[in-house]
mmCIF file with all atom_site columns, C-alpha atoms in Angstrom:
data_model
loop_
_atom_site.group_PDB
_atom_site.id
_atom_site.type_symbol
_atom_site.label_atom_id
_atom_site.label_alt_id
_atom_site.label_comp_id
_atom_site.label_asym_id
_atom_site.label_entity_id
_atom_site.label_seq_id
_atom_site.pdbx_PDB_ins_code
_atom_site.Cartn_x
_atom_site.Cartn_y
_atom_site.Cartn_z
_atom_site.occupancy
_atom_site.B_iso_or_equiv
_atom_site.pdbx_formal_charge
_atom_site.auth_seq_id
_atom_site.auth_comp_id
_atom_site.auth_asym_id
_atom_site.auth_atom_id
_atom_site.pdbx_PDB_model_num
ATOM 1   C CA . UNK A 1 1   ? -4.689 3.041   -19.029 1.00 96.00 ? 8   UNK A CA 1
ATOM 2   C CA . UNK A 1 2   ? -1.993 3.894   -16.986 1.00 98.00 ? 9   UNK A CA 1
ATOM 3   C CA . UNK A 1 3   ? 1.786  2.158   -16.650 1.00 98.00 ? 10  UNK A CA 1
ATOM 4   C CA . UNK A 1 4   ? 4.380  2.667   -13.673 1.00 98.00 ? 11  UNK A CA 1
ATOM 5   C CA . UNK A 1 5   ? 7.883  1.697   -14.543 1.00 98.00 ? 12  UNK A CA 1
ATOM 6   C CA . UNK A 1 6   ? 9.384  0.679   -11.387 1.00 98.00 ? 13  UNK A CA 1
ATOM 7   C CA . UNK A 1 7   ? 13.316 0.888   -11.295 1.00 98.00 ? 14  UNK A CA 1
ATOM 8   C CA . UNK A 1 8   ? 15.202 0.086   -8.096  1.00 98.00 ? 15  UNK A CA 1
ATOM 9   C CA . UNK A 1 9   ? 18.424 1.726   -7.496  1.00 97.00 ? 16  UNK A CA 1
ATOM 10  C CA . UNK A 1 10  ? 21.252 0.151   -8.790  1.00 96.00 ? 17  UNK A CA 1
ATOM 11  C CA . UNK A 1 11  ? 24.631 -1.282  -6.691  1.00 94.00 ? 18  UNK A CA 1
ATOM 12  C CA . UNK A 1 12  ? 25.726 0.708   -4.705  1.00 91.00 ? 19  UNK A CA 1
ATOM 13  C CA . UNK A 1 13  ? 28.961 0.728   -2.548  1.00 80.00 ? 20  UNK A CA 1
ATOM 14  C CA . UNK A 1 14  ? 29.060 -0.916  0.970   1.00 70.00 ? 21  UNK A CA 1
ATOM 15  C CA . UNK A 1 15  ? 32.689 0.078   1.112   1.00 72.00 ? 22  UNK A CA 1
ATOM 16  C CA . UNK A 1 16  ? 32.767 3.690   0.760   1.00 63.00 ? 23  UNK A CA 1
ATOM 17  C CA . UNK A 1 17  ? 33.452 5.719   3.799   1.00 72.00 ? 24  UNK A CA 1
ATOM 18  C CA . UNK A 1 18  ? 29.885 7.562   4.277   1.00 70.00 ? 25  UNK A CA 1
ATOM 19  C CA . UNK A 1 19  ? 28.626 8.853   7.498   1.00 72.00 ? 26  UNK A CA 1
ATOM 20  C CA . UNK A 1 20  ? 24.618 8.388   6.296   1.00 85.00 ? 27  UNK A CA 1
ATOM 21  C CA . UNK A 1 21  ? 23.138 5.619   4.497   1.00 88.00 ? 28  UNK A CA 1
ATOM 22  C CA . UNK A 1 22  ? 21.489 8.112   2.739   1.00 93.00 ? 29  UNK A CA 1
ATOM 23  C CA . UNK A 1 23  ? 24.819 9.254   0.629   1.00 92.00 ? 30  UNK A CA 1
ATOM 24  C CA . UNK A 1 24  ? 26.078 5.892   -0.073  1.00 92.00 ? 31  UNK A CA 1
ATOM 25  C CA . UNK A 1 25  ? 27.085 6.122   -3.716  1.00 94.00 ? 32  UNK A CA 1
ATOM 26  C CA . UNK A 1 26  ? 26.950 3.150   -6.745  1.00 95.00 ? 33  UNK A CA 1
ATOM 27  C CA . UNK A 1 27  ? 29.729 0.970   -7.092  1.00 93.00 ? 34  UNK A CA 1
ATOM 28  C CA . UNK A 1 28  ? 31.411 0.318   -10.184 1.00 94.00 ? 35  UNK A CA 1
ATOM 29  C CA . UNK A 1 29  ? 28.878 -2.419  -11.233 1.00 95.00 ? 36  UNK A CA 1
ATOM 30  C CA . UNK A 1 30  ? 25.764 -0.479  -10.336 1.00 96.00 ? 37  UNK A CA 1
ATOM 31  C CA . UNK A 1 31  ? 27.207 2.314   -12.624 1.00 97.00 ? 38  UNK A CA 1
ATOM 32  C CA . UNK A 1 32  ? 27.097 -0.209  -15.419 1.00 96.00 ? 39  UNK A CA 1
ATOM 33  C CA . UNK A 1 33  ? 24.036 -2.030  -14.669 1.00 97.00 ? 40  UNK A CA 1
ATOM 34  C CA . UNK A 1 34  ? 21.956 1.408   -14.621 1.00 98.00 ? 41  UNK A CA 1
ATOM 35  C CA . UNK A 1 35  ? 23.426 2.497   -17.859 1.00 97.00 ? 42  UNK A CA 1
ATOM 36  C CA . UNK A 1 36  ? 22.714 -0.937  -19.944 1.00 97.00 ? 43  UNK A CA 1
ATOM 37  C CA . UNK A 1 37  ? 19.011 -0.404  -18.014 1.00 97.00 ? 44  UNK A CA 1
ATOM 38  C CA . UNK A 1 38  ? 18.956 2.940   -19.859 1.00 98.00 ? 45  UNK A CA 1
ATOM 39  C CA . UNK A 1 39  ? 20.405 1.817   -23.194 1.00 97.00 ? 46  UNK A CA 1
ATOM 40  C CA . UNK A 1 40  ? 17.403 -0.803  -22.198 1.00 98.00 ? 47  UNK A CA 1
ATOM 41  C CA . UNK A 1 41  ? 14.982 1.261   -21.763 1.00 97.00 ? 48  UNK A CA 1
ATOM 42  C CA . UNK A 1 42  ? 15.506 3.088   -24.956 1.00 97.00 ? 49  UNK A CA 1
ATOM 43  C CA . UNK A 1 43  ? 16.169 0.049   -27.389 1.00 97.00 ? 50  UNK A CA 1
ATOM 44  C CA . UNK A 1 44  ? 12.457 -0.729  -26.383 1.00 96.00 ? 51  UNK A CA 1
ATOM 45  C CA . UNK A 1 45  ? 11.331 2.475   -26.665 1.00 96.00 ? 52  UNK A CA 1
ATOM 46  C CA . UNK A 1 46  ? 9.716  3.110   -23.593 1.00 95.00 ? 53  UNK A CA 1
ATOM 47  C CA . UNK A 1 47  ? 9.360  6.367   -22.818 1.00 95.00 ? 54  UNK A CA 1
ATOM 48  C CA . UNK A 1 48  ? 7.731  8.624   -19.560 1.00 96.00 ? 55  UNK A CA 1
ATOM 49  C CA . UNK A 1 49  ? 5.597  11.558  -18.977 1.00 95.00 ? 56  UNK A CA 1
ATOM 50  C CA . UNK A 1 50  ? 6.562  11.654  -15.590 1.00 97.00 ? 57  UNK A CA 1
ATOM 51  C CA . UNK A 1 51  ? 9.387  10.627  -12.928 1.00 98.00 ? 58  UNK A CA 1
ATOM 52  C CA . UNK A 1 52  ? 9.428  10.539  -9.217  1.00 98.00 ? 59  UNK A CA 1
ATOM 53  C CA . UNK A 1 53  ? 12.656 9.244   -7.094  1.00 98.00 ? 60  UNK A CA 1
ATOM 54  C CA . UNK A 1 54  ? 14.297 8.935   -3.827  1.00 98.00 ? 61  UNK A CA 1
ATOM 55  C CA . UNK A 1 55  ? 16.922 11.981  -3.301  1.00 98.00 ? 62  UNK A CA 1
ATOM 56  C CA . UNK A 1 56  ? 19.254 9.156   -1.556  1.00 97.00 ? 63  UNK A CA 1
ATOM 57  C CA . UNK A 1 57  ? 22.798 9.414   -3.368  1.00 97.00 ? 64  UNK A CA 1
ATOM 58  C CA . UNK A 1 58  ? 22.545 5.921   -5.265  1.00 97.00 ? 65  UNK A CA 1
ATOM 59  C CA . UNK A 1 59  ? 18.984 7.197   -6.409  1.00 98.00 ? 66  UNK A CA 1
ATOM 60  C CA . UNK A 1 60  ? 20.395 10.260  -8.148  1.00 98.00 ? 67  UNK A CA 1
ATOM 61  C CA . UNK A 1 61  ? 23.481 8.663   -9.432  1.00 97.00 ? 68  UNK A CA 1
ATOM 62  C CA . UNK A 1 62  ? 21.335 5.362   -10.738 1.00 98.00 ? 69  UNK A CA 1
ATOM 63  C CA . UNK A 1 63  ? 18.848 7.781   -12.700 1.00 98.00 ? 70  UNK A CA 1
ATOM 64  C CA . UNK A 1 64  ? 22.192 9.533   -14.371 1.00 98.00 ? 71  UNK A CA 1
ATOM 65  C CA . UNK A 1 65  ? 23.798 6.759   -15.331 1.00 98.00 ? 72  UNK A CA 1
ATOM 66  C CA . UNK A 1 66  ? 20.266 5.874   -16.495 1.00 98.00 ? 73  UNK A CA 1
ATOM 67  C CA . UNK A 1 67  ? 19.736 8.799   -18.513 1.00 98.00 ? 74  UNK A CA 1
ATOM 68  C CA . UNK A 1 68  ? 23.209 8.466   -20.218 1.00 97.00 ? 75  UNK A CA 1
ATOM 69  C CA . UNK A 1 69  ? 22.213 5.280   -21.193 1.00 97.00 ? 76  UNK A CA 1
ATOM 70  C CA . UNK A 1 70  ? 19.050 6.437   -22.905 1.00 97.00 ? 77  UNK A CA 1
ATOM 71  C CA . UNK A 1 71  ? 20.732 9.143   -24.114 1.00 96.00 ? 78  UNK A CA 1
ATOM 72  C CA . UNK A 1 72  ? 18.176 11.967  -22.628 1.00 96.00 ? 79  UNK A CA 1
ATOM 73  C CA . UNK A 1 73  ? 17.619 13.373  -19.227 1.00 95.00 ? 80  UNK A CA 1
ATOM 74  C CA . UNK A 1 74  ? 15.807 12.094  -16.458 1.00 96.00 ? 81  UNK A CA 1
ATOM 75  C CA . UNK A 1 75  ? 14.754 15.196  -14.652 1.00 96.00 ? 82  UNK A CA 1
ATOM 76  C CA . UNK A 1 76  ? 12.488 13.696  -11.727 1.00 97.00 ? 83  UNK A CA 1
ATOM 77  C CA . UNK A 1 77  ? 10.496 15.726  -8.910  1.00 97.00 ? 84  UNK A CA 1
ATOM 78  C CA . UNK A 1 78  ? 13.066 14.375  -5.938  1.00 98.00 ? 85  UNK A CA 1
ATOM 79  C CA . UNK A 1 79  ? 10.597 13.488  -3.102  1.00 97.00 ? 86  UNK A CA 1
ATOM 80  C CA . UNK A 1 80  ? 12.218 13.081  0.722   1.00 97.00 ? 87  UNK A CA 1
ATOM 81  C CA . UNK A 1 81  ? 9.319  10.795  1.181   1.00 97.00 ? 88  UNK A CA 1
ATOM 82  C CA . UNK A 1 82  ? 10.409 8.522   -1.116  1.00 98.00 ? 89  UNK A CA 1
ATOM 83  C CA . UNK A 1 83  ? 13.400 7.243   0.504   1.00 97.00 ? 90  UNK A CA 1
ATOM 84  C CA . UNK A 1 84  ? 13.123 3.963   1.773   1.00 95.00 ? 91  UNK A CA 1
ATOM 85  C CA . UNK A 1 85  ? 9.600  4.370   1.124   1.00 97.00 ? 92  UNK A CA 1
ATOM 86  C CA . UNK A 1 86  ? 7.126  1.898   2.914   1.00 97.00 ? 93  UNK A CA 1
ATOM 87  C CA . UNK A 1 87  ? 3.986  0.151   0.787   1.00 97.00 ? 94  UNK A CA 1
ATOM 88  C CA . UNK A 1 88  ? 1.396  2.873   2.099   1.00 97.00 ? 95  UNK A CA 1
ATOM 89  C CA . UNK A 1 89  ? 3.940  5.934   1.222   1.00 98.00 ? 96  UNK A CA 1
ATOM 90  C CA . UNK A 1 90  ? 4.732  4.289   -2.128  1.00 98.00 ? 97  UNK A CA 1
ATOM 91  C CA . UNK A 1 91  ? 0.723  3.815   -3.031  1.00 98.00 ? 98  UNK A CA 1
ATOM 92  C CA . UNK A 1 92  ? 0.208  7.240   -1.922  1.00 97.00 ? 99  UNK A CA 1
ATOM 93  C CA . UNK A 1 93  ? 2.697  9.068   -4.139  1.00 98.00 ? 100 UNK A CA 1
ATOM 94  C CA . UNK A 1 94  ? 1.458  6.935   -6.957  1.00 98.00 ? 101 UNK A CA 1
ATOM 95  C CA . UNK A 1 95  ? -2.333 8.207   -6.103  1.00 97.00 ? 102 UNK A CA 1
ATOM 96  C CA . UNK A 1 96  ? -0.862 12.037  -6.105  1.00 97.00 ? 103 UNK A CA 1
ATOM 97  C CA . UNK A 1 97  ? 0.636  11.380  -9.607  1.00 98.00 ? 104 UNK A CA 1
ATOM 98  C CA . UNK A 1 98  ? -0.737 13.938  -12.521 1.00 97.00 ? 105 UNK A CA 1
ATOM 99  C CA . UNK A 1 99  ? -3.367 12.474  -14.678 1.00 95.00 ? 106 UNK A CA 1
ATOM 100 C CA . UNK A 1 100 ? -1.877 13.987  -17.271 1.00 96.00 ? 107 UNK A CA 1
ATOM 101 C CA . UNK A 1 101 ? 0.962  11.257  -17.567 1.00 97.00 ? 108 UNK A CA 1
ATOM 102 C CA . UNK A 1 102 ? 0.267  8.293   -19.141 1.00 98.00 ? 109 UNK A CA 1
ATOM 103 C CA . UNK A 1 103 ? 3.750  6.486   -17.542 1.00 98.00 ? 110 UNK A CA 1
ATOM 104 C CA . UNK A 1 104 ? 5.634  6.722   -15.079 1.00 98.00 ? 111 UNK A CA 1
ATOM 105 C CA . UNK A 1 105 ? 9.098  6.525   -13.526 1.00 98.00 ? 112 UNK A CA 1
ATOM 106 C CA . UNK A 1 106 ? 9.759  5.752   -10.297 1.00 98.00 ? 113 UNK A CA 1
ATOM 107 C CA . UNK A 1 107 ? 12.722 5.203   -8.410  1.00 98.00 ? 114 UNK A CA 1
ATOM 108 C CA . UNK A 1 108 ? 13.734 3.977   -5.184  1.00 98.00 ? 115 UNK A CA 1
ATOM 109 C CA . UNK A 1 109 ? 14.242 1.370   -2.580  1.00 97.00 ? 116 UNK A CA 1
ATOM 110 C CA . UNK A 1 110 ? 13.416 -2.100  -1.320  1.00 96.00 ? 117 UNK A CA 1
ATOM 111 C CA . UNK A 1 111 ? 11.628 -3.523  0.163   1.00 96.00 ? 118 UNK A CA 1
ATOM 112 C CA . UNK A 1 112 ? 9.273  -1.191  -0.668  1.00 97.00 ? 119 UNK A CA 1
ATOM 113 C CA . UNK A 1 113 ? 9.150  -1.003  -4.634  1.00 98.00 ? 120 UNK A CA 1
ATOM 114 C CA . UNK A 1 114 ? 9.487  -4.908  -3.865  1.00 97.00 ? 121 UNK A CA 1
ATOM 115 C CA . UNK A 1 115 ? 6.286  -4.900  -2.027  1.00 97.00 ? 122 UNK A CA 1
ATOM 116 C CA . UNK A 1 116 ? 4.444  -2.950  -3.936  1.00 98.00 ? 123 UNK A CA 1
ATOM 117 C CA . UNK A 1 117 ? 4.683  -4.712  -7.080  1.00 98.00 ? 124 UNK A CA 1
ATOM 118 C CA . UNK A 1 118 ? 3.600  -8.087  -5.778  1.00 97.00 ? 125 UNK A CA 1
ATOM 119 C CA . UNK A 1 119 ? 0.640  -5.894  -3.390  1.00 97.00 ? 126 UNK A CA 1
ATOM 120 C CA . UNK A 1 120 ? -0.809 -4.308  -7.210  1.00 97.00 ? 127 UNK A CA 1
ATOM 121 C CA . UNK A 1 121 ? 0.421  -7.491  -9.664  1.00 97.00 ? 128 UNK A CA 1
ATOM 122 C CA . UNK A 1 122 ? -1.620 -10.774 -8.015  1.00 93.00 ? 129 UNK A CA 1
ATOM 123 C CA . UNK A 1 123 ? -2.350 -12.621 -10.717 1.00 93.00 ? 130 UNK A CA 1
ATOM 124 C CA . UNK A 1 124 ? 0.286  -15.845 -10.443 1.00 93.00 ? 131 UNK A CA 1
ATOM 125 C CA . UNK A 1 125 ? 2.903  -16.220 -13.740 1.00 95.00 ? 132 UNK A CA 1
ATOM 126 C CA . UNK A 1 126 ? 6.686  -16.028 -14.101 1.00 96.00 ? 133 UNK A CA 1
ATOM 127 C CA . UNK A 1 127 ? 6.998  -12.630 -13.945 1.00 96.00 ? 134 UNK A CA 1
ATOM 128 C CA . UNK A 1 128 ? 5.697  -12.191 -11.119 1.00 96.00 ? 135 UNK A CA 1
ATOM 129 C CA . UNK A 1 129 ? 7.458  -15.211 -9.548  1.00 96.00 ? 136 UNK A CA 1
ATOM 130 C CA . UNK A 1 130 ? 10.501 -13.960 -10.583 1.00 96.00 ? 137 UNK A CA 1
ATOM 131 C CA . UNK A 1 131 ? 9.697  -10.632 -8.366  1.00 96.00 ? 138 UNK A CA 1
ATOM 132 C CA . UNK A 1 132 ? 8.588  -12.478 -5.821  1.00 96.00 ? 139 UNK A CA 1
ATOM 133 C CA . UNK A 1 133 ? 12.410 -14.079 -5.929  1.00 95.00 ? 140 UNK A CA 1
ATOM 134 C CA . UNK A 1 134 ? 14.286 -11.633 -5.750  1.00 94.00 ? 141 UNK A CA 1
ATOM 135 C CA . UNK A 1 135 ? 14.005 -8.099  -6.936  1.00 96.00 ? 142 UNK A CA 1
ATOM 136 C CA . UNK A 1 136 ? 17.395 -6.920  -7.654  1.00 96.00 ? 143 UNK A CA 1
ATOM 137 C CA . UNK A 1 137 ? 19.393 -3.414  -7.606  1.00 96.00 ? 144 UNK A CA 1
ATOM 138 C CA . UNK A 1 138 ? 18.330 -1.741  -10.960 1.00 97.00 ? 145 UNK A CA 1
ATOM 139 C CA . UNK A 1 139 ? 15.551 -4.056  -12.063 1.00 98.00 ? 146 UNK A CA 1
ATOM 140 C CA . UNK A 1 140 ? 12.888 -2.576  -14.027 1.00 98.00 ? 147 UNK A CA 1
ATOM 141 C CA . UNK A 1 141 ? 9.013  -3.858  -13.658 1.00 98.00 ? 148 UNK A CA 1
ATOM 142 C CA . UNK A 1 142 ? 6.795  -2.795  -15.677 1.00 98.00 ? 149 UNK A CA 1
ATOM 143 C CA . UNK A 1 143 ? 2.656  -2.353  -14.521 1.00 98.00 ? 150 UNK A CA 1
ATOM 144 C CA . UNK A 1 144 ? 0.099  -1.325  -16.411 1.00 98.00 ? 151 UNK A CA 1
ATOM 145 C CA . UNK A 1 145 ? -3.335 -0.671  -14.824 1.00 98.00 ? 152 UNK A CA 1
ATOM 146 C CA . UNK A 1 146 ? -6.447 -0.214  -16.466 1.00 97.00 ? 153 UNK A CA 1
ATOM 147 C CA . UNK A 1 147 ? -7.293 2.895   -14.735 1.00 98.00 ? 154 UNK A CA 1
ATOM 148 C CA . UNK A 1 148 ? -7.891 6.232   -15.946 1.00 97.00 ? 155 UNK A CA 1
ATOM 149 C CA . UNK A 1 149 ? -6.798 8.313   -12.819 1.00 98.00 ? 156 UNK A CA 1
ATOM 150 C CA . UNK A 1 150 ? -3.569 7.436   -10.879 1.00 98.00 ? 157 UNK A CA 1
ATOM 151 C CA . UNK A 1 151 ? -5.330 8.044   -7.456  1.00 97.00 ? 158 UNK A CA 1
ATOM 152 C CA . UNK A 1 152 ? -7.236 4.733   -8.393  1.00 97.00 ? 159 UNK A CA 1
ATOM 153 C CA . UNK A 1 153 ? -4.018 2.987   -8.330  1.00 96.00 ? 160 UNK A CA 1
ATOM 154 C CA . UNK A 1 154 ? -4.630 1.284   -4.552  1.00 92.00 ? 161 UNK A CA 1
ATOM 155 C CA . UNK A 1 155 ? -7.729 -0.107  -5.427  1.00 93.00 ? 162 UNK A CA 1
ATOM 156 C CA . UNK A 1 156 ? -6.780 -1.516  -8.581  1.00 96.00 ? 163 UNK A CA 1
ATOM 157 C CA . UNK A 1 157 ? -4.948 -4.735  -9.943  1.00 97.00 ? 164 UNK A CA 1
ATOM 158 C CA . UNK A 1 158 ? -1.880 -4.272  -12.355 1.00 97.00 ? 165 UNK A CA 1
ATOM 159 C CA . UNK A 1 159 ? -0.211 -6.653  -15.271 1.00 97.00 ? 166 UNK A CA 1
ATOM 160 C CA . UNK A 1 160 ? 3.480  -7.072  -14.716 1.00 98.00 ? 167 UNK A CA 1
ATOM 161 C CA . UNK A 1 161 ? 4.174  -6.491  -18.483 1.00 97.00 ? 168 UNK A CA 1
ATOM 162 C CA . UNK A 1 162 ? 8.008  -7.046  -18.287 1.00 97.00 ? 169 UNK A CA 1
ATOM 163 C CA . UNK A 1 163 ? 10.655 -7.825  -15.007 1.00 98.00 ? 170 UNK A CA 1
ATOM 164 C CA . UNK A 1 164 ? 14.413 -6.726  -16.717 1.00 97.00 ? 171 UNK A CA 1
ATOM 165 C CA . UNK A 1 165 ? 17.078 -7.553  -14.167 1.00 97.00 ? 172 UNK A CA 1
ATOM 166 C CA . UNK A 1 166 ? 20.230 -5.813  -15.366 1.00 96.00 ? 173 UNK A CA 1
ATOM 167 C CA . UNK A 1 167 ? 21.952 -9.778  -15.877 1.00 95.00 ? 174 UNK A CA 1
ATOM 168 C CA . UNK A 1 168 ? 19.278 -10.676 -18.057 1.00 95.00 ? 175 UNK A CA 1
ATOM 169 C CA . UNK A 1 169 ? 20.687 -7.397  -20.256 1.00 95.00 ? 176 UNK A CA 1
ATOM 170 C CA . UNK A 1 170 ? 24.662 -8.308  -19.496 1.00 93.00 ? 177 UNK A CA 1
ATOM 171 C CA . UNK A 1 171 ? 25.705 -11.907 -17.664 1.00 90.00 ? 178 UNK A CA 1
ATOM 172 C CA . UNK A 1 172 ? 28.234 -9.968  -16.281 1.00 90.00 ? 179 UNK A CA 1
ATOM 173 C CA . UNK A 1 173 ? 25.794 -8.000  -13.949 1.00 90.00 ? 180 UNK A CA 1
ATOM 174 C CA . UNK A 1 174 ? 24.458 -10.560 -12.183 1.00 83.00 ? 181 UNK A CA 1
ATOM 175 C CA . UNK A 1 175 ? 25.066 -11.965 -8.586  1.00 78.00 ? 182 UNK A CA 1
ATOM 176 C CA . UNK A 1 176 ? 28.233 -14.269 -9.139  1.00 64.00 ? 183 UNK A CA 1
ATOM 177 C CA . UNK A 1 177 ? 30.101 -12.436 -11.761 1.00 54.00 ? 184 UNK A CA 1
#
């Protein structure tokens, strides 16, 4: 059994003066959105072997807001290839993942980690209708495949265990507030 937490980046700021999408920062609300998805993550006690992540700016700042939320650190292997990822690149890195972890973190971008949560999770329910929605900055989905090596990840159906978006955790994170 293997499980991939999948955590898109969380807000970040349209209005700060960056030459490259690639160092765009989080905004205020993406800095507290990623934190209550940390304090999340460890009132439910998940925990990870492993993380992987985008480099991109909003990436790094999202996992440390993250981490101070969980109170521990999130010390990922940064991958260039991750950033704004396509399906294919996504299911590969998941296929090069050690066998040695159990779970998984990884972090990125839509409309990749979009994509490749509905392309692994097709059997119909609410969860995965809710993905299929929308998939918001620093939502967390949850897979769990019954597989026992990660490079059998792209031929295998996954259970969306749980879909957090950060206004489920705090109204005051979602779209209109």
């Amino acid at each position: 059994m293997k499980t991939l937490l999948v955590l898109r980046h969380a807000k970040s700021g349209w209005d700060d003066p960056v030459a490259r999408d690639f160092d765009r920062p989080l905004n205020p609300k993406g800095q507290r959105a990623a934190m209550a998805m940390g304090r999340y993550l460890r009132d439910q006690g998940l925990r990870f072997d492993h993380a992987i992540a985008s480099p991109a700016v909003r990436v790094q700042e999202t996992l440390g807001q993250v981490a101070h939320g969980y109170g521990a650190a999130i010390e990922p292997a940064w991958d260039q290839k991750l950033y704004l990822a396509s399906l294919g690149t996504l299911l590969d890195a998941v296929e090069a993942l050690p066998d040695g972890a159990d779970t998984v973190l990884l972090s990125g971008h839509n409309p990749g980690l979009e994509e490749l949560v509905l392309d692994r999770v097709r059997t119909p329910g609410p969860l995965r209708d809710a993905a299929a929605e929308k998939f918001p900055t620093a939502t967390l989905a949850e897979l769990r495949f019954d597989i026992a090596h990660w490079a059998e990840a792209s031929g295998a159906e996954a259970e969306l265990v749980r879909f957090i978006r950060p206004r489920d955790l705090d109204p005051s994170l979602g779209p209109d507030a």
